[in-house]
Short mmCIF file of C-alpha atoms and ligand atoms in Angstrom, two decimals:
data_model
loop_
_atom_site.label_atom_id
_atom_site.label_comp_id
_atom_site.label_asym_id
_atom_site.label_seq_id
_atom_site.Cartn_x
_atom_site.Cartn_y
_atom_site.Cartn_z
CA MET V 30 26.10 -12.13 -59.74
CA ALA V 31 25.62 -8.71 -58.41
CA SER V 32 27.55 -5.40 -59.74
CA THR V 33 29.69 -3.15 -57.82
CA ASN V 34 29.00 -0.15 -59.85
CA VAL V 35 25.92 0.18 -59.09
CA ALA V 36 24.11 2.16 -55.97
CA VAL V 37 20.77 2.51 -55.07
CA TYR V 38 19.32 6.11 -53.45
CA PRO V 39 16.87 5.31 -51.76
CA GLY V 40 14.57 7.44 -50.63
CA SER V 41 10.52 10.04 -50.42
CA PHE V 42 12.19 12.12 -52.87
CA ASP V 43 8.36 13.99 -51.70
CA PRO V 44 9.68 16.72 -53.28
CA ILE V 45 13.41 15.64 -54.20
CA THR V 46 15.45 19.45 -53.18
CA ASN V 47 18.90 20.80 -54.19
CA GLY V 48 20.22 18.32 -51.20
CA HIS V 49 19.56 14.87 -53.02
CA ILE V 50 20.75 16.50 -56.49
CA ASP V 51 23.94 17.21 -54.95
CA LEU V 52 24.14 13.86 -53.73
CA VAL V 53 23.46 11.57 -56.80
CA LYS V 54 25.90 13.81 -58.74
CA ARG V 55 28.23 12.76 -56.05
CA THR V 56 27.61 9.44 -55.29
CA LEU V 57 28.18 9.25 -59.02
CA ARG V 58 31.45 9.97 -59.18
CA VAL V 59 32.23 6.41 -56.97
CA PHE V 60 29.68 4.27 -59.07
CA ASP V 61 28.92 3.79 -62.51
CA ARG V 62 25.36 4.13 -61.95
CA VAL V 63 23.10 5.61 -59.73
CA ILE V 64 19.23 3.83 -59.28
CA ILE V 65 16.95 6.98 -58.22
CA ALA V 66 15.01 4.01 -56.00
CA ILE V 67 10.97 6.28 -54.77
CA ALA V 68 9.14 4.40 -51.75
CA THR V 69 5.90 3.42 -52.17
CA ASN V 70 3.78 2.63 -49.86
CA PRO V 71 -0.30 3.15 -50.90
CA GLU V 72 -1.33 2.30 -47.39
CA LYS V 73 0.34 5.04 -45.39
CA ASP V 74 1.61 6.80 -48.13
CA GLN V 75 1.46 10.82 -46.70
CA SER V 76 3.40 11.93 -49.24
CA LEU V 77 2.31 15.37 -50.86
CA CYS V 78 3.36 14.88 -54.27
CA THR V 79 2.13 11.75 -56.22
CA VAL V 80 4.54 9.01 -57.54
CA GLU V 81 4.12 9.65 -61.07
CA GLU V 82 4.56 12.89 -59.68
CA ARG V 83 7.97 12.64 -57.49
CA VAL V 84 9.50 9.68 -60.86
CA THR V 85 8.32 12.80 -63.35
CA MET V 86 10.13 15.49 -61.62
CA VAL V 87 13.32 12.99 -61.01
CA ARG V 88 13.92 12.76 -64.61
CA GLU V 89 13.37 16.33 -65.38
CA VAL V 90 15.49 16.85 -62.29
CA PHE V 91 17.84 14.27 -64.63
CA ARG V 92 17.27 14.02 -68.14
CA GLY V 93 20.35 15.51 -69.33
CA LEU V 94 22.80 12.48 -67.13
CA GLY V 95 21.66 9.39 -69.34
CA LYS V 96 21.66 6.84 -68.60
CA ARG V 97 23.43 7.14 -65.63
CA VAL V 98 20.50 7.96 -63.66
CA LYS V 99 17.71 5.30 -63.47
CA VAL V 100 14.51 6.82 -61.99
CA ASP V 101 12.65 3.76 -60.20
CA THR V 102 9.96 2.93 -57.43
CA PHE V 103 9.91 0.01 -55.27
CA GLU V 104 7.46 -1.41 -52.16
CA GLY V 105 8.09 -3.53 -49.53
CA LEU V 106 11.53 -4.37 -48.07
CA LEU V 107 14.46 -2.09 -50.20
CA VAL V 108 17.34 -4.01 -49.41
CA ASP V 109 14.80 -7.40 -51.43
CA TYR V 110 13.93 -4.62 -54.05
CA ALA V 111 17.95 -3.82 -54.61
CA GLU V 112 19.01 -7.30 -54.90
CA THR V 113 16.16 -7.77 -56.64
CA ILE V 114 18.17 -5.27 -59.42
CA GLY V 115 21.35 -6.98 -58.75
CA ALA V 116 22.64 -3.76 -56.17
CA GLN V 117 24.76 -3.88 -53.30
CA VAL V 118 25.39 -0.95 -52.80
CA ILE V 119 22.40 1.34 -50.83
CA VAL V 120 24.13 4.93 -50.41
CA ARG V 121 22.16 7.41 -47.60
CA GLY V 122 22.89 11.44 -47.40
CA LEU V 123 23.76 11.92 -44.58
CA LYS V 124 22.71 15.73 -42.94
CA ALA V 125 22.58 16.79 -39.77
CA ILE V 126 23.25 14.56 -36.06
CA SER V 127 20.12 14.03 -35.88
CA ASP V 128 20.11 11.92 -38.96
CA PHE V 129 22.03 10.17 -37.78
CA GLU V 130 20.36 7.89 -35.62
CA TYR V 131 17.25 7.05 -38.29
CA GLU V 132 20.82 5.95 -40.16
CA PHE V 133 22.56 4.07 -38.43
CA GLN V 134 19.37 1.87 -37.48
CA MET V 135 17.70 1.27 -41.24
CA ALA V 136 21.44 0.95 -41.98
CA MET V 137 21.77 -2.08 -39.02
CA MET V 138 18.35 -3.47 -39.99
CA ASN V 139 19.79 -3.56 -43.10
CA ARG V 140 22.31 -5.24 -42.59
CA GLU V 141 20.82 -7.79 -41.02
CA LEU V 142 18.07 -9.07 -43.32
CA LYS V 143 20.84 -9.28 -45.95
CA PRO V 144 24.26 -8.98 -44.97
CA ASN V 145 25.84 -9.31 -48.43
CA ILE V 146 24.34 -5.35 -49.19
CA GLU V 147 26.41 -2.40 -48.09
CA THR V 148 24.98 1.32 -46.76
CA PHE V 149 27.48 3.72 -47.87
CA PHE V 150 26.86 7.08 -46.23
CA MET V 151 27.75 10.65 -47.87
CA MET V 152 28.10 13.39 -45.81
CA THR V 153 25.69 16.54 -47.46
CA GLY V 154 27.24 18.94 -49.29
CA GLU V 155 27.75 22.45 -46.14
CA SER V 156 25.01 24.36 -48.44
CA TYR V 157 22.76 21.34 -48.15
CA PHE V 158 22.97 20.57 -44.45
CA TYR V 159 19.50 21.74 -43.22
CA ILE V 160 17.51 21.27 -46.35
CA SER V 161 14.88 18.07 -45.91
CA SER V 162 11.74 17.63 -48.59
CA ARG V 163 9.36 18.23 -44.77
CA LEU V 164 11.07 21.76 -44.20
CA VAL V 165 10.55 23.13 -48.15
CA LYS V 166 6.65 21.77 -48.06
CA GLU V 167 5.87 23.30 -45.26
CA VAL V 168 7.94 27.39 -46.29
CA VAL V 169 6.20 26.18 -49.49
CA GLY V 170 2.70 25.81 -48.37
CA LEU V 171 3.22 29.03 -45.62
CA GLY V 172 4.21 31.74 -49.31
CA GLY V 173 8.08 31.14 -48.18
CA ASP V 174 10.94 31.69 -49.97
CA VAL V 175 13.18 28.37 -51.43
CA SER V 176 13.42 29.20 -55.25
CA ASP V 177 18.02 28.28 -53.95
CA LEU V 178 16.29 24.78 -52.30
CA VAL V 179 14.95 23.07 -54.93
CA PRO V 180 14.93 23.36 -58.59
CA LYS V 181 12.95 25.46 -60.61
CA LYS V 182 10.03 23.07 -61.84
CA VAL V 183 10.07 21.65 -58.94
CA LEU V 184 9.50 24.30 -57.13
CA LYS V 185 6.70 25.82 -60.12
CA ARG V 186 4.80 22.35 -59.44
CA LEU V 187 5.20 22.29 -55.25
CA LYS V 188 3.44 25.68 -55.52
CA ALA V 189 0.87 24.77 -57.86
CA LYS V 190 -0.03 22.06 -55.30
CA PHE V 191 -0.14 24.24 -52.84
CA ALA V 192 -2.18 26.71 -54.65
CA LEU V 193 -5.09 24.39 -55.45
CA ARG V 194 -5.88 23.30 -51.81
CA GLY V 195 -6.82 26.24 -51.39
O1 PNS A 227 13.14 9.46 -47.67
P1 PNS A 227 13.82 9.15 -46.05
O2 PNS A 227 11.95 8.65 -45.88
O3 PNS A 227 14.46 9.11 -45.31
O4 PNS A 227 13.38 7.72 -46.91
C1 PNS A 227 13.40 6.02 -46.01
C2 PNS A 227 13.57 4.90 -47.42
C3 PNS A 227 11.93 4.64 -48.22
C4 PNS A 227 14.75 4.87 -47.42
C5 PNS A 227 13.39 3.66 -45.94
O5 PNS A 227 11.46 4.50 -44.80
C6 PNS A 227 13.14 2.42 -46.63
O6 PNS A 227 13.52 1.93 -46.98
N1 PNS A 227 11.58 2.09 -47.13
C7 PNS A 227 11.29 0.76 -47.24
C8 PNS A 227 11.27 -0.42 -46.52
C9 PNS A 227 11.64 -1.06 -45.17
O7 PNS A 227 12.82 -1.73 -46.43
N2 PNS A 227 12.37 -0.47 -44.31
C10 PNS A 227 12.80 -1.37 -44.28
C11 PNS A 227 13.93 -0.34 -43.02
S1 PNS A 227 15.24 -1.06 -42.53
#
Protein backbone atom coordinates (compact mmCIF):
# COMPACT_ATOMS: atom_id res chain seq x y z
CA MET A 1 0.00 0.00 0.00
CA ALA A 2 1.18 3.52 -0.79
CA SER A 3 2.34 5.55 2.18
CA THR A 4 0.42 8.75 3.01
CA ASN A 5 3.38 9.98 5.02
CA VAL A 6 5.58 10.59 2.03
CA ALA A 7 5.27 13.72 -0.07
CA VAL A 8 6.97 14.29 -3.39
CA TYR A 9 8.18 17.83 -3.97
CA PRO A 10 8.94 18.02 -7.69
CA GLY A 11 10.60 20.79 -9.63
CA SER A 12 13.51 21.94 -11.71
CA PHE A 13 15.49 23.29 -8.72
CA ASP A 14 17.80 25.16 -11.08
CA PRO A 15 18.98 26.18 -8.51
CA ILE A 16 17.36 25.47 -5.14
CA THR A 17 16.44 28.75 -3.39
CA ASN A 18 15.60 29.74 0.17
CA GLY A 19 11.94 29.66 -0.89
CA HIS A 20 12.22 25.94 -1.77
CA ILE A 21 14.02 25.25 1.49
CA ASP A 22 11.31 26.99 3.52
CA LEU A 23 8.69 24.92 1.75
CA VAL A 24 10.48 21.62 2.44
CA LYS A 25 10.82 22.50 6.13
CA ARG A 26 7.15 23.33 6.43
CA THR A 27 6.15 20.19 4.53
CA LEU A 28 8.08 18.18 7.14
CA ARG A 29 5.67 19.48 9.78
CA VAL A 30 2.91 17.56 8.05
CA PHE A 31 4.63 14.62 6.36
CA ASP A 32 7.21 12.22 7.76
CA ARG A 33 9.35 12.30 4.64
CA VAL A 34 9.81 14.54 1.64
CA ILE A 35 11.30 13.34 -1.62
CA ILE A 36 12.70 16.26 -3.55
CA ALA A 37 12.30 15.07 -7.12
CA ILE A 38 14.35 16.90 -9.71
CA ALA A 39 12.77 16.65 -13.15
CA THR A 40 15.12 15.78 -15.98
CA ASN A 41 14.34 16.08 -19.63
CA PRO A 42 17.51 15.48 -21.65
CA GLU A 43 15.92 16.53 -24.93
CA LYS A 44 14.53 19.86 -23.79
CA ASP A 45 16.96 20.70 -21.02
CA GLN A 46 17.80 24.40 -20.89
CA SER A 47 18.93 24.37 -17.28
CA LEU A 48 21.90 26.36 -16.15
CA CYS A 49 23.07 23.65 -13.76
CA THR A 50 23.41 20.00 -14.72
CA VAL A 51 21.21 17.46 -13.00
CA GLU A 52 24.23 16.23 -11.02
CA GLU A 53 24.99 19.76 -9.83
CA ARG A 54 21.38 20.31 -8.81
CA VAL A 55 21.31 17.05 -6.87
CA THR A 56 24.58 17.95 -5.13
CA MET A 57 23.31 21.40 -4.16
CA VAL A 58 20.06 20.03 -2.72
CA ARG A 59 21.95 17.30 -0.82
CA GLU A 60 24.32 19.88 0.65
CA VAL A 61 21.44 22.02 1.82
CA PHE A 62 19.53 19.22 3.55
CA ARG A 63 22.47 17.25 4.92
CA GLY A 64 21.37 17.91 8.51
CA LEU A 65 17.86 16.53 8.12
CA GLY A 66 18.92 12.90 7.76
CA LYS A 67 16.53 10.37 6.31
CA ARG A 68 13.46 12.59 6.34
CA VAL A 69 14.59 14.35 3.16
CA LYS A 70 15.68 12.43 0.12
CA VAL A 71 16.80 13.79 -3.23
CA ASP A 72 16.00 11.93 -6.39
CA THR A 73 15.68 12.58 -10.12
CA PHE A 74 12.99 11.46 -12.50
CA GLU A 75 12.31 11.46 -16.21
CA GLY A 76 8.87 11.25 -17.77
CA LEU A 77 5.57 11.83 -16.04
CA LEU A 78 5.62 13.01 -12.46
CA VAL A 79 2.56 10.95 -11.51
CA ASP A 80 4.22 7.77 -12.81
CA TYR A 81 7.27 8.57 -10.72
CA ALA A 82 5.11 9.25 -7.64
CA GLU A 83 3.31 5.95 -8.11
CA THR A 84 6.57 4.05 -8.56
CA ILE A 85 7.93 5.29 -5.25
CA GLY A 86 4.60 4.76 -3.46
CA ALA A 87 3.80 8.43 -2.78
CA GLN A 88 0.22 9.67 -2.88
CA VAL A 89 0.92 13.35 -2.41
CA ILE A 90 2.61 15.94 -4.58
CA VAL A 91 3.53 19.20 -2.84
CA ARG A 92 3.88 22.47 -4.71
CA GLY A 93 4.51 25.97 -3.45
CA LEU A 94 2.27 28.85 -4.44
CA LYS A 95 3.93 32.23 -4.55
CA ALA A 96 1.93 34.79 -6.43
CA ILE A 97 -1.42 34.86 -8.19
CA SER A 98 0.48 34.43 -11.44
CA ASP A 99 1.54 30.93 -10.33
CA PHE A 100 -2.01 29.82 -9.84
CA GLU A 101 -3.10 29.09 -13.38
CA TYR A 102 0.00 27.05 -14.23
CA GLU A 103 -0.20 25.13 -10.96
CA PHE A 104 -3.94 24.58 -11.30
CA GLN A 105 -3.52 23.16 -14.82
CA MET A 106 -0.75 20.82 -13.70
CA ALA A 107 -2.72 19.64 -10.67
CA MET A 108 -5.80 18.97 -12.79
CA MET A 109 -3.82 17.13 -15.46
CA ASN A 110 -2.07 15.05 -12.84
CA ARG A 111 -5.43 14.22 -11.27
CA GLU A 112 -6.79 13.24 -14.68
CA LEU A 113 -3.82 10.92 -15.17
CA LYS A 114 -3.82 9.42 -11.67
CA PRO A 115 -6.88 10.30 -9.57
CA ASN A 116 -5.42 8.62 -6.47
CA ILE A 117 -2.53 11.09 -6.27
CA GLU A 118 -3.36 14.41 -4.60
CA THR A 119 -1.61 17.74 -5.04
CA PHE A 120 -1.14 19.80 -1.87
CA PHE A 121 -0.36 23.50 -2.20
CA MET A 122 1.59 25.38 0.43
CA MET A 123 1.78 29.14 0.47
CA THR A 124 5.38 30.24 0.16
CA GLY A 125 6.73 32.03 3.24
CA GLU A 126 6.12 35.78 3.04
CA SER A 127 9.85 36.55 2.83
CA TYR A 128 10.12 34.41 -0.29
CA PHE A 129 7.11 35.55 -2.26
CA TYR A 130 9.14 37.16 -5.00
CA ILE A 131 11.99 34.62 -5.30
CA SER A 132 12.22 32.37 -8.31
CA SER A 133 15.14 30.32 -9.62
CA ARG A 134 14.79 32.12 -12.95
CA LEU A 135 15.17 35.58 -11.41
CA VAL A 136 17.99 34.45 -9.13
CA LYS A 137 19.95 33.24 -12.18
CA GLU A 138 19.27 36.42 -14.09
CA VAL A 139 20.38 38.65 -11.22
CA VAL A 140 23.54 36.64 -10.47
CA GLY A 141 24.39 36.66 -14.19
CA LEU A 142 24.16 40.45 -14.16
CA GLY A 143 26.26 40.82 -11.02
CA GLY A 144 23.46 41.54 -8.53
CA ASP A 145 23.42 40.48 -4.89
CA VAL A 146 21.13 37.54 -4.05
CA SER A 147 22.92 36.44 -0.90
CA ASP A 148 19.68 36.59 1.12
CA LEU A 149 17.81 34.42 -1.37
CA VAL A 150 19.96 31.32 -1.82
CA PRO A 151 22.32 29.36 0.47
CA LYS A 152 25.97 30.44 0.40
CA LYS A 153 27.15 27.24 -1.32
CA VAL A 154 24.55 27.62 -4.05
CA LEU A 155 25.55 31.22 -4.64
CA LYS A 156 29.18 30.20 -4.91
CA ARG A 157 28.37 27.59 -7.53
CA LEU A 158 26.21 29.99 -9.51
CA LYS A 159 28.91 32.65 -9.53
CA ALA A 160 31.46 30.06 -10.67
CA LYS A 161 29.15 28.99 -13.51
CA PHE A 162 28.72 32.53 -14.77
CA ALA A 163 32.45 33.21 -14.41
CA LEU A 164 33.18 30.18 -16.62
CA ARG A 165 30.75 31.46 -19.21
CA GLY A 166 32.67 34.73 -19.25
O1 LIG B 1 10.01 23.95 -10.83
P1 LIG B 1 9.15 23.81 -12.04
O2 LIG B 1 9.98 23.95 -13.29
O3 LIG B 1 7.97 24.73 -12.03
O4 LIG B 1 8.59 22.29 -12.02
C1 LIG B 1 7.75 21.82 -13.02
C2 LIG B 1 7.59 20.28 -12.93
C3 LIG B 1 8.95 19.62 -12.99
C4 LIG B 1 6.92 19.91 -11.63
C5 LIG B 1 6.70 19.82 -14.13
O5 LIG B 1 7.23 20.33 -15.31
C6 LIG B 1 6.61 18.31 -14.22
O6 LIG B 1 5.87 17.69 -13.47
N1 LIG B 1 7.38 17.71 -15.15
C7 LIG B 1 7.40 16.27 -15.34
C8 LIG B 1 6.65 15.88 -16.63
C9 LIG B 1 5.16 15.82 -16.38
O7 LIG B 1 4.67 15.06 -15.56
N2 LIG B 1 4.44 16.69 -17.09
C10 LIG B 1 3.00 16.81 -16.98
C11 LIG B 1 2.65 17.78 -15.85
S1 LIG B 1 0.93 18.00 -15.75
